[in-house]
PDB file of C-alpha atoms and ligand atoms in Angstrom:
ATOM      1  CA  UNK A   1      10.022  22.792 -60.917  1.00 48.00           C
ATOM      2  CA  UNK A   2      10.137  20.031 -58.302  1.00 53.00           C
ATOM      3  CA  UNK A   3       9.984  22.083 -55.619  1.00 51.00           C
ATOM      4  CA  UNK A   4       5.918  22.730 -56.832  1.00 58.00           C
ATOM      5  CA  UNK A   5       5.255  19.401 -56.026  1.00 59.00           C
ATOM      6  CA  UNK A   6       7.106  19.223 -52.697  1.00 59.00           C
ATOM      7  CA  UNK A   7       4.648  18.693 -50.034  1.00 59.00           C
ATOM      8  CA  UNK A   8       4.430  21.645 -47.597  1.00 59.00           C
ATOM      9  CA  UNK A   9       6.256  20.675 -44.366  1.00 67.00           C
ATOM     10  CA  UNK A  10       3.653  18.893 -42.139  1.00 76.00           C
ATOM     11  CA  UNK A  11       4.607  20.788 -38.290  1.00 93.00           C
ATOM     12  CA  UNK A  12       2.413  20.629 -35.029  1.00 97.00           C
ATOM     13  CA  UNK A  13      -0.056  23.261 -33.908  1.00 97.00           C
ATOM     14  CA  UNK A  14       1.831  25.628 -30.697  1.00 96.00           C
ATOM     15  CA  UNK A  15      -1.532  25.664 -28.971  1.00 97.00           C
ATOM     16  CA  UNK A  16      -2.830  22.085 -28.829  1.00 97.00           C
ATOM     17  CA  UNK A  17       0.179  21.215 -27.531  1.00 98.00           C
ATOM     18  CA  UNK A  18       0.460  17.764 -25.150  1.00 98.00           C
ATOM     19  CA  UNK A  19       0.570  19.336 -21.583  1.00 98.00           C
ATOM     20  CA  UNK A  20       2.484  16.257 -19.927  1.00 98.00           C
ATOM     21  CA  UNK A  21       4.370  13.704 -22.840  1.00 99.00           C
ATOM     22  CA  UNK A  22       5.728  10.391 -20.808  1.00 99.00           C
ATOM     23  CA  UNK A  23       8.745   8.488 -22.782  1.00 99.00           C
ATOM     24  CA  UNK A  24       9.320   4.924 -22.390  1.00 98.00           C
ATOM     25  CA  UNK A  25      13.362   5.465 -22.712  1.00 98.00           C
ATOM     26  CA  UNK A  26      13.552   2.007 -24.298  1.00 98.00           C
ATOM     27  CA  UNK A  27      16.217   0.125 -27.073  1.00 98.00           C
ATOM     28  CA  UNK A  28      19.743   1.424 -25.302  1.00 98.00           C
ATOM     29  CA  UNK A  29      21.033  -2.223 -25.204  1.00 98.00           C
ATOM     30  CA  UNK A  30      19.849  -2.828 -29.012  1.00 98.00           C
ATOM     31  CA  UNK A  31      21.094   0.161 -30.307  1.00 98.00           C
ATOM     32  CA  UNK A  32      24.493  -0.879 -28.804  1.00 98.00           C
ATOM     33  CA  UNK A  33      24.269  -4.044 -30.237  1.00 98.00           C
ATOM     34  CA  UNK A  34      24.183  -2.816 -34.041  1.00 98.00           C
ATOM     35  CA  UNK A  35      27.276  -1.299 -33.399  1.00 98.00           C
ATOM     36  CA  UNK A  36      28.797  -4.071 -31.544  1.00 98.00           C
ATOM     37  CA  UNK A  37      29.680  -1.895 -28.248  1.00 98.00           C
ATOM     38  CA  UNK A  38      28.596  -2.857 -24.714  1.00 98.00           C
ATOM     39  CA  UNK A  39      25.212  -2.192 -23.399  1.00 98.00           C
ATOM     40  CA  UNK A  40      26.050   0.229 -21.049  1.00 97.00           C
ATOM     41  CA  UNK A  41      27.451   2.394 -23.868  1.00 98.00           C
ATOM     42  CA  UNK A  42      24.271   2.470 -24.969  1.00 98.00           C
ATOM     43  CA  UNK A  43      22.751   3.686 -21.324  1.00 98.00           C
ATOM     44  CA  UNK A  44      25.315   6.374 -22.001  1.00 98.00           C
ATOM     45  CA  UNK A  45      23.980   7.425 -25.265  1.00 98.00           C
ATOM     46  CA  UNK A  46      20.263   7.032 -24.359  1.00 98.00           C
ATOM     47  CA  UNK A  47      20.868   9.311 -21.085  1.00 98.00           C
ATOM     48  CA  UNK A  48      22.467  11.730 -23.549  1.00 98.00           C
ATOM     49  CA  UNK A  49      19.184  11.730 -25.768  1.00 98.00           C
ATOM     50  CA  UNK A  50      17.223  12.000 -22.983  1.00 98.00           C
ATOM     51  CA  UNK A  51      19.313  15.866 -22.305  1.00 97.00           C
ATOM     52  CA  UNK A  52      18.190  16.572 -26.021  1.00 97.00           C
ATOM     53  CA  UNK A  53      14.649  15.831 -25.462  1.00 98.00           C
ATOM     54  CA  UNK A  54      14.038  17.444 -22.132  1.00 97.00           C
ATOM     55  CA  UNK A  55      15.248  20.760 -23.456  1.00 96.00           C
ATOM     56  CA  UNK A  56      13.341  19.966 -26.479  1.00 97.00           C
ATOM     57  CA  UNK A  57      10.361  20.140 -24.669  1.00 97.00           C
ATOM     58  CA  UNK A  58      10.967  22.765 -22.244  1.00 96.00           C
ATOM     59  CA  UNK A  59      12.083  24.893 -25.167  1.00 96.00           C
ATOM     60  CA  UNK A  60       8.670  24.268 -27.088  1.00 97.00           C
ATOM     61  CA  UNK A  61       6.453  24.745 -23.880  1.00 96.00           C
ATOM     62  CA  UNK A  62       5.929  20.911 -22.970  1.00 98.00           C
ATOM     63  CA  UNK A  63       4.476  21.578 -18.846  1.00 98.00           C
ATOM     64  CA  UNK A  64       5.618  17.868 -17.823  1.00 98.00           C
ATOM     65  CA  UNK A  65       7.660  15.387 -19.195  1.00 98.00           C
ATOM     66  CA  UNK A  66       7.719  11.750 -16.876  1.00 98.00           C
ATOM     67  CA  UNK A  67      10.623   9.361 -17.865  1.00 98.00           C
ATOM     68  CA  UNK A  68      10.837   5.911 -17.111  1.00 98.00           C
ATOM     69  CA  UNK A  69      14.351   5.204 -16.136  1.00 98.00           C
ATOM     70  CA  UNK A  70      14.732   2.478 -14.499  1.00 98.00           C
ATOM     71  CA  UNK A  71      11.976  -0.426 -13.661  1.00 98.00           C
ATOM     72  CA  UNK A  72      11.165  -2.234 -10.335  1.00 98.00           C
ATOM     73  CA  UNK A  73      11.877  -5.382 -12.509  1.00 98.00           C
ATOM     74  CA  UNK A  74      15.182  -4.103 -14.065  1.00 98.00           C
ATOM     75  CA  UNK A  75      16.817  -5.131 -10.792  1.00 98.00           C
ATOM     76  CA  UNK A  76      17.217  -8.639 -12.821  1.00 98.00           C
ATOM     77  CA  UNK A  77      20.031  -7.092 -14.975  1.00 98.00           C
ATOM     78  CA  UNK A  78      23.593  -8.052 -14.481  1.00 97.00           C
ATOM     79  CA  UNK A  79      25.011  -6.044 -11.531  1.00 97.00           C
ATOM     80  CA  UNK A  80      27.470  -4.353 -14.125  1.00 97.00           C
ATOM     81  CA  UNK A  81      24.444  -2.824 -15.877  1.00 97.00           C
ATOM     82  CA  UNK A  82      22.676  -1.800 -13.151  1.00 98.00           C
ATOM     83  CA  UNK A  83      25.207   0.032 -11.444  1.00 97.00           C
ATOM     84  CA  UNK A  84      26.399   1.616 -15.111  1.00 97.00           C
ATOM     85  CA  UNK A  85      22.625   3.314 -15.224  1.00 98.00           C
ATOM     86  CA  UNK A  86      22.884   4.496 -11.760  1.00 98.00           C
ATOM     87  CA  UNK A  87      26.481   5.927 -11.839  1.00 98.00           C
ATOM     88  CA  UNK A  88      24.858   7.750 -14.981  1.00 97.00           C
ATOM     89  CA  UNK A  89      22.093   9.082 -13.101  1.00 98.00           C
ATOM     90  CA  UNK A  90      24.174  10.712 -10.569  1.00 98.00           C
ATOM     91  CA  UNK A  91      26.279  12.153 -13.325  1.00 97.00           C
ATOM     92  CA  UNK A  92      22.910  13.297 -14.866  1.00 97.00           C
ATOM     93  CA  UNK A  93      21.863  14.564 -11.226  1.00 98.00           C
ATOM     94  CA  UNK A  94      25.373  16.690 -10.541  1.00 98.00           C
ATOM     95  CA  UNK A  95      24.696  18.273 -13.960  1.00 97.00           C
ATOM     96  CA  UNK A  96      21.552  18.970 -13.351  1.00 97.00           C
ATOM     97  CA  UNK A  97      22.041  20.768  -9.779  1.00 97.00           C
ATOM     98  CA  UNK A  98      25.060  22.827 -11.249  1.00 97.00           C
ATOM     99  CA  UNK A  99      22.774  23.961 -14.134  1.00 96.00           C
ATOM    100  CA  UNK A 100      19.831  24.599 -12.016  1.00 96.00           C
ATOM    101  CA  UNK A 101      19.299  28.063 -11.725  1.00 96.00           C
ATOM    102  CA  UNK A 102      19.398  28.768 -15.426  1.00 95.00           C
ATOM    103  CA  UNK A 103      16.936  26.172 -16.403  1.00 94.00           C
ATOM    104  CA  UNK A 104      14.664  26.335 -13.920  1.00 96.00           C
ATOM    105  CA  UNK A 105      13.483  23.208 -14.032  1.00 97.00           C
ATOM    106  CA  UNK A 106      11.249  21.657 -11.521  1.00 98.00           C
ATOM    107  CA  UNK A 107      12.541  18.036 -10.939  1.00 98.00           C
ATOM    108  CA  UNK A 108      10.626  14.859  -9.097  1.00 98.00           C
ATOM    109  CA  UNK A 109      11.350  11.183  -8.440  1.00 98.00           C
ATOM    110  CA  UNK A 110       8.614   8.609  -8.827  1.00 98.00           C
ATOM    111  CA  UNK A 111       9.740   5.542  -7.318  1.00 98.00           C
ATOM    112  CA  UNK A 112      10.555   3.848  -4.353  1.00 97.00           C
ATOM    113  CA  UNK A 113      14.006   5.499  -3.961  1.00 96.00           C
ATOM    114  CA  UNK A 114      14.806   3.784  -0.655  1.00 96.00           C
ATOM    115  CA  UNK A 115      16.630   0.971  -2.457  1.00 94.00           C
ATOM    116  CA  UNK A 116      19.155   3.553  -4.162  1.00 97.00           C
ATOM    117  CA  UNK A 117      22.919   3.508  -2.883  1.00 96.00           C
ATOM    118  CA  UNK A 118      22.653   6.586   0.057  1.00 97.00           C
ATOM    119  CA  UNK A 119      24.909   8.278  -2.663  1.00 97.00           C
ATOM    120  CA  UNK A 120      22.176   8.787  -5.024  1.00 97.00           C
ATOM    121  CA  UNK A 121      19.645   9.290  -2.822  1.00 98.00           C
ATOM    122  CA  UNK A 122      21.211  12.545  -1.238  1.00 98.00           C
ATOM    123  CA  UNK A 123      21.300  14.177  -4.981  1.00 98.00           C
ATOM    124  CA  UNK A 124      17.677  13.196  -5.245  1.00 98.00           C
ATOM    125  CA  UNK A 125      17.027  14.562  -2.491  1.00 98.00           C
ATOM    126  CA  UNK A 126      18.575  17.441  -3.074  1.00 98.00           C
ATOM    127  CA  UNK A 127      18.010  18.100  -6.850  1.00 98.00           C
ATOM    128  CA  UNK A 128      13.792  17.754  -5.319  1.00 98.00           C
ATOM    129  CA  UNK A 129      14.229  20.438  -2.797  1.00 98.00           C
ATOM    130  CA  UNK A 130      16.350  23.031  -4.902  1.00 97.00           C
ATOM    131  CA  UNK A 131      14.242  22.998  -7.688  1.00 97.00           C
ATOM    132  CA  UNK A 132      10.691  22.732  -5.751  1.00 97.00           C
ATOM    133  CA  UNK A 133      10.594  27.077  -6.008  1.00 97.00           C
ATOM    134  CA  UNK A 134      10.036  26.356 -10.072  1.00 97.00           C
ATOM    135  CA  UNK A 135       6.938  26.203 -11.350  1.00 93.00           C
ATOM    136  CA  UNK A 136       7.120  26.631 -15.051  1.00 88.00           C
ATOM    137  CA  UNK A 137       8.134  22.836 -16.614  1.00 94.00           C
ATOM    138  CA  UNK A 138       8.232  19.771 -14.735  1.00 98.00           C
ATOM    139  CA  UNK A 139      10.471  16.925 -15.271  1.00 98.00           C
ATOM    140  CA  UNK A 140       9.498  13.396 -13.518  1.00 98.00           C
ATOM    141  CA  UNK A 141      12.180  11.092 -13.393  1.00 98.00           C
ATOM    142  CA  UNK A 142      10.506   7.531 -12.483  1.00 98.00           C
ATOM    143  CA  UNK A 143      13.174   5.342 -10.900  1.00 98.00           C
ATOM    144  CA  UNK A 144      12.663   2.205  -9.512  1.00 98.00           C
ATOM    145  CA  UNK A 145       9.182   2.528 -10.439  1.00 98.00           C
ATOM    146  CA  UNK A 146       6.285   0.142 -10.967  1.00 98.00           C
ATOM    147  CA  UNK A 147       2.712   1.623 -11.822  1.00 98.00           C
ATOM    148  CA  UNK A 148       1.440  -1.946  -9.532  1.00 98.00           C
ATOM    149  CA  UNK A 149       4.179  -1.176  -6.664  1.00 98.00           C
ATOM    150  CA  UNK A 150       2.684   2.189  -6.985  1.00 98.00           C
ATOM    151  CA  UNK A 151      -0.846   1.301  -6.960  1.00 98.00           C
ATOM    152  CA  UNK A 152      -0.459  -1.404  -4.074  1.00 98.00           C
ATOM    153  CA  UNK A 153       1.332   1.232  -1.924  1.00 98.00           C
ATOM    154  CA  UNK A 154      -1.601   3.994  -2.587  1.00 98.00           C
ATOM    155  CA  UNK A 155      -3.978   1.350  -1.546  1.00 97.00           C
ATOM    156  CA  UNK A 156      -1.961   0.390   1.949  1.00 98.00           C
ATOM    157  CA  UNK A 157      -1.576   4.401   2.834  1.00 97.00           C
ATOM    158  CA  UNK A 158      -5.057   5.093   2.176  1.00 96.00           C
ATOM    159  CA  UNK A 159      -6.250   1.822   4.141  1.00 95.00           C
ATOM    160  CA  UNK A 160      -3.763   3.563   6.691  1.00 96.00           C
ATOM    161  CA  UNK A 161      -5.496   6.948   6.986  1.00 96.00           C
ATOM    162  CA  UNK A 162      -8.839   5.701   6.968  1.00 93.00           C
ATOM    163  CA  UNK A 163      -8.374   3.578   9.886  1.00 93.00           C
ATOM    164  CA  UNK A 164      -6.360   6.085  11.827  1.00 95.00           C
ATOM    165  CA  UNK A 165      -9.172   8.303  11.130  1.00 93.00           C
ATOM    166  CA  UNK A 166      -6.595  10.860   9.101  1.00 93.00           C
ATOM    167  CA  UNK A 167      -9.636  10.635   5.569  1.00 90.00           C
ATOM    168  CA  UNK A 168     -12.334  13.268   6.254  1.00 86.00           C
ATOM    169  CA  UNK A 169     -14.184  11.740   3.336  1.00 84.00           C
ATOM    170  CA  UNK A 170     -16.036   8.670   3.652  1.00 81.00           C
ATOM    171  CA  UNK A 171     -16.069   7.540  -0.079  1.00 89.00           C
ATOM    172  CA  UNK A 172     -12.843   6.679  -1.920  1.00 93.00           C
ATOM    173  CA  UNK A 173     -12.962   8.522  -4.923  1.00 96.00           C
ATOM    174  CA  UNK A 174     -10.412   8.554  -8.059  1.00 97.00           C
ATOM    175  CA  UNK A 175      -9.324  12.291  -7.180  1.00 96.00           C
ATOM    176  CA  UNK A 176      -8.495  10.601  -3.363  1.00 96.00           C
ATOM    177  CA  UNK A 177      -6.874   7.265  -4.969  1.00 97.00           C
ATOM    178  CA  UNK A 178      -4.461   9.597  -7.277  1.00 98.00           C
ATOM    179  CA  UNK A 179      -3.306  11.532  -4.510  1.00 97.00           C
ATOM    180  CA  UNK A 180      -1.951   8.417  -2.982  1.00 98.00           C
ATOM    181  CA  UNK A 181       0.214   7.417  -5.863  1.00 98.00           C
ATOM    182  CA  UNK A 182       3.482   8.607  -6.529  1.00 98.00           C
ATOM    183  CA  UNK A 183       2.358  11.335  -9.314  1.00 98.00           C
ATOM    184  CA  UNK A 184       0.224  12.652  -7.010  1.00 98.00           C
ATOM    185  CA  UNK A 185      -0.556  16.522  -8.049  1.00 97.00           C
ATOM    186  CA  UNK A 186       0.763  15.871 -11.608  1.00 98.00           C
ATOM    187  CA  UNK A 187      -1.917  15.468 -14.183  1.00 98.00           C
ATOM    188  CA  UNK A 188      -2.371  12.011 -16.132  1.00 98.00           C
ATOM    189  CA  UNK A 189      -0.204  11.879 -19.406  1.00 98.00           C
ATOM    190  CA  UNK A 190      -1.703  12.989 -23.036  1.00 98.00           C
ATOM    191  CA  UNK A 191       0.517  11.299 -24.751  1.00 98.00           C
ATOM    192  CA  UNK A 192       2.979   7.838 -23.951  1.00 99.00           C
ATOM    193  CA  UNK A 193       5.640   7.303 -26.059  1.00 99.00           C
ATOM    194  CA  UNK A 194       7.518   4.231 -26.190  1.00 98.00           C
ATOM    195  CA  UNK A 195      10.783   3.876 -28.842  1.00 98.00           C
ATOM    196  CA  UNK A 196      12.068   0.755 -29.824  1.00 98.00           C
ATOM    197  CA  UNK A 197       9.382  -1.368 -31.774  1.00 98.00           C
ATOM    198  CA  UNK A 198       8.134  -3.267 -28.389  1.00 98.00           C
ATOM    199  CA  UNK A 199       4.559  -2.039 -28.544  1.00 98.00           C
ATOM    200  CA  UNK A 200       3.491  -2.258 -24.563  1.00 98.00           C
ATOM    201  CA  UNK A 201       3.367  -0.496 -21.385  1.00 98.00           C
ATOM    202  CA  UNK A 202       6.040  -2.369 -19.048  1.00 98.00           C
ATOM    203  CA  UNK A 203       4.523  -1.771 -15.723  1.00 98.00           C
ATOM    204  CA  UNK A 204       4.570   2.463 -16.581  1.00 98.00           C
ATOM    205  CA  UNK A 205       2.108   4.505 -15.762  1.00 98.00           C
ATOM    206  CA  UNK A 206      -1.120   2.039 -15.441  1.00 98.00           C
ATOM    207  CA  UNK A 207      -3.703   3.999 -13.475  1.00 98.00           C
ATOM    208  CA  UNK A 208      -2.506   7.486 -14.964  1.00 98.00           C
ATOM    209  CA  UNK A 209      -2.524   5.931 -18.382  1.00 98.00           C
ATOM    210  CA  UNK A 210      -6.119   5.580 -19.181  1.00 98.00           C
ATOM    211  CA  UNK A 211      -7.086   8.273 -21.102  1.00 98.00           C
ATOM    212  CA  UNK A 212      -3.171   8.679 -22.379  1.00 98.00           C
ATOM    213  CA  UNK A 213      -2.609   8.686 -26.561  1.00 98.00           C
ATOM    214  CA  UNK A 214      -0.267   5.913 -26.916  1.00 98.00           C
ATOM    215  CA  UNK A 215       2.656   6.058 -29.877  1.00 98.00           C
ATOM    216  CA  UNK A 216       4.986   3.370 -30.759  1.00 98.00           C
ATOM    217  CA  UNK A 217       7.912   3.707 -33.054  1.00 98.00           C
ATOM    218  CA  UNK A 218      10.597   1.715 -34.088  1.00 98.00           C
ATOM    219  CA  UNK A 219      13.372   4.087 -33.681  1.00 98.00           C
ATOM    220  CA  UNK A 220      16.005   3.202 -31.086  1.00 98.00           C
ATOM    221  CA  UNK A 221      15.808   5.799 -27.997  1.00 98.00           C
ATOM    222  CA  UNK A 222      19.566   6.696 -28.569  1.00 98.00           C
ATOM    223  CA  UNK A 223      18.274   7.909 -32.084  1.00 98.00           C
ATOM    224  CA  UNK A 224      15.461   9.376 -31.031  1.00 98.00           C
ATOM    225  CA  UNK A 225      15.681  13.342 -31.785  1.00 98.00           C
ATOM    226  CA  UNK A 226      13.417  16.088 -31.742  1.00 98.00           C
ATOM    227  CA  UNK A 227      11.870  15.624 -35.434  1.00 97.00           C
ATOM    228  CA  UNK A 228      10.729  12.042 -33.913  1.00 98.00           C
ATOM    229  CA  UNK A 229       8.830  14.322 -31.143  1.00 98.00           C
ATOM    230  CA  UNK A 230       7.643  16.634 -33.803  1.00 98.00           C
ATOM    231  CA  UNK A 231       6.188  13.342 -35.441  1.00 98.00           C
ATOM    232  CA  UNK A 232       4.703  12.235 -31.993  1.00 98.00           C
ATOM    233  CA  UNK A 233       3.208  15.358 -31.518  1.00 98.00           C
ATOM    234  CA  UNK A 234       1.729  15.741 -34.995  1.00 98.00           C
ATOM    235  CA  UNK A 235       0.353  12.519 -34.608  1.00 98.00           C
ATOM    236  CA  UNK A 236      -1.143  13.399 -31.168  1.00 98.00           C
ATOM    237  CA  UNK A 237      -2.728  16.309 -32.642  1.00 97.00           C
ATOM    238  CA  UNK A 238      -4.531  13.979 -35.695  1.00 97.00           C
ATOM    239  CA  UNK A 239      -6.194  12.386 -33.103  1.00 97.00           C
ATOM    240  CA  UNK A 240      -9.877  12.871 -31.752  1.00 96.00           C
ATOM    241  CA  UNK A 241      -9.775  11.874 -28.102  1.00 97.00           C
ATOM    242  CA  UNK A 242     -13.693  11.254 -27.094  1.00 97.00           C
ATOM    243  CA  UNK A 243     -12.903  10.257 -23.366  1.00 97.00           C
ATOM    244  CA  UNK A 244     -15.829   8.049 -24.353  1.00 97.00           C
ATOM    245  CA  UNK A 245     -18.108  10.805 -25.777  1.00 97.00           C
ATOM    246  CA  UNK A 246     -18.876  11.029 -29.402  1.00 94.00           C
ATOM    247  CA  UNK A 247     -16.961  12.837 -31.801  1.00 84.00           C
ATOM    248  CA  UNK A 248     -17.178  17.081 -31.408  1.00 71.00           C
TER     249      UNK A 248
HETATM  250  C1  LIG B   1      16.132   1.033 -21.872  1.00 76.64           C
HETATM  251  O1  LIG B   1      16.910   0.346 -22.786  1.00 76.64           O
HETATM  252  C2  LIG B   1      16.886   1.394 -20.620  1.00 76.64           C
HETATM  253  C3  LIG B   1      16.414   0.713 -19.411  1.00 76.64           C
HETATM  254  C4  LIG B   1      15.455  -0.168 -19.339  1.00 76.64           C
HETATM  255  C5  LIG B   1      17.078   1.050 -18.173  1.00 76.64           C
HETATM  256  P1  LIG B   1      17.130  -1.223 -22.692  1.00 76.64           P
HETATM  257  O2  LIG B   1      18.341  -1.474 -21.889  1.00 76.64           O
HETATM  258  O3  LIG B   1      15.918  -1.914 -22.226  1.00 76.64           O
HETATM  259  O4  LIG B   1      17.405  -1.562 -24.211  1.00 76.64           O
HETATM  260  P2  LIG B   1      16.955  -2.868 -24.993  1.00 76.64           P
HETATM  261  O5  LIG B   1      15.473  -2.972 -24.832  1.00 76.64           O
HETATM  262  O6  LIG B   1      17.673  -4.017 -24.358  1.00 76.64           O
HETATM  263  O7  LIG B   1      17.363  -2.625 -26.398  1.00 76.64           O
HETATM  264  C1  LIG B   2      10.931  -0.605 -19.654  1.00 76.64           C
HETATM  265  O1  LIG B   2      11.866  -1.138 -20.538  1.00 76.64           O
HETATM  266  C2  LIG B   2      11.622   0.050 -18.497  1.00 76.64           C
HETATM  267  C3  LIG B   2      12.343   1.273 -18.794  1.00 76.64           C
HETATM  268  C4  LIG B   2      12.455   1.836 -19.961  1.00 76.64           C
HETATM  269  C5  LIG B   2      12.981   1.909 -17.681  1.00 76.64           C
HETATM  270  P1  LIG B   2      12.330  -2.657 -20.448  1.00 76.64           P
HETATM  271  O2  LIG B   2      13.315  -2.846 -21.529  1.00 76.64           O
HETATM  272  O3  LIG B   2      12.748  -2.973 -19.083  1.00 76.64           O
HETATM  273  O4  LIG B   2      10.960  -3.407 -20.756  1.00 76.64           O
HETATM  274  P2  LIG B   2      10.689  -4.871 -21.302  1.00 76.64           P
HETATM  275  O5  LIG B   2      11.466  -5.833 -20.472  1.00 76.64           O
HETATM  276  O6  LIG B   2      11.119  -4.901 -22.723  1.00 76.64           O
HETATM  277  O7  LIG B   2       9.210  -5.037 -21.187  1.00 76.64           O
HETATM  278 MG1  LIG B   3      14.327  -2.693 -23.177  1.00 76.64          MG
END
């Protein structure tokens, strides 16, 4: 008799899908903290969420998913931490070379990657090139990234070409201005998602942001699980994004 009153399960629609979802991988150190165990254990269990999710999407037809992994301010961290994330991104990096050529995953770092230990930046390097022949999903891994680092370095390289004459056009444009930044040829996010409860953007994504649906939950990113995307998603999909027209 109860079951007459359940409410239908509420699920997203497969063709208005989000094209490019970008996750604020935030609440690691918090969700470590409940259970009384270092930070870095919860790096460890927010890198392996982050696994989940990316074949999550992949397996539901998500084109891009961008990642903020580690900030140009999380350099103020204890040493300890920091090098705890990046020993975790190589692991993540070796994993993801050996497994390569059965997901078929194109990969990309957005960042400035010349501060990494040469270790690191030799698997980014080389996780790029093997996986540049993919073309079906796209995973963008932004480390060491700041959207205003990123936006005062677009502005220097395109002062750059224009005086060395390299710019046939004579009017900056915004299609010109996003080829300069580090996403350059990826299209702007639908959707940000940021875990944790802190309800802002944390130097991610500021330029490519402005037309992005933003959602906010409390869950910690080491709990976060696919029925917390399926609740993004249906969420995105309730909304009427006007770009500034009026409602369809
Ligand atoms: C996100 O989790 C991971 C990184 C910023 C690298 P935090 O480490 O920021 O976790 P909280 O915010 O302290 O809980
Ligand atoms: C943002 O999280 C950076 C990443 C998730 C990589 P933070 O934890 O560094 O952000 P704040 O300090 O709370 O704004
Ligand atoms: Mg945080």
């Amino acid at each position: 008799m109860l079951s007459l009153f359940r409410k239908k399960k509420h699920t997203w629609e497969p063709d208005r899908l989000p094209r490019h979802i970008a996750i604020i991988m935030d609440g690691n150190g918090r969700w470590a903290a409940k259970r009384a165990l270092p930070r870095t254990a919860g790096h460890a269990a927010g890198a392996e969420t982050f696994r989940r999710i990316a074949t999550y999407c992949k397996d539901i037809g998500i084109e891009y998913l961008t990642i903020y992994a580690f900030s140009t301010e999380n350099w103020k961290r204890p040493d300890g931490e920091v090098s705890k994330i990046m020993e975790l991104l190589e692991k993540y990096l070796h994993e993801a070379i050996a497994k390569m050529e059965r997901d078929k995953v194109k990969m990309k770092f957005l960042g400035d990657t010349t501060l990494l230990s040469p270790g690191l930046r030799a698997l980014i390097a080389e996780t790029q090139e093997l996986s540049d022949k993919f073309d079906g999903v796209q995973v963008n891994i932004c480390l060491n990234y700041g959207s205003r680092d990123e936006i005062m370095r677009a502005a220097e390289h395109y002062a750059e070409d224009m005086i060395a004459g390299r710019l046939s056009a004579d009017k900056l444009t915004e299609e010109i201005f996003s080829n300069y930044m580090f996403s350059a040829g990826i299209p702007d996010p639908d959707m940000i998602i940021r875990p944790s409860g802190e309800v802002r953007l944390s130097n991610f994504l500021l330029w490519q942001s402005a037309y992005a649906e933003l959602y906010f939950t409390d869950v910690l990113w080491p709990d976060f699980n696919e029925r917390e995307l399926d609740r993004a998603i249906i969420s995105f999909q309730e909304r009427d994004r006007r770009y500034g027209g009026i409602k369809k």
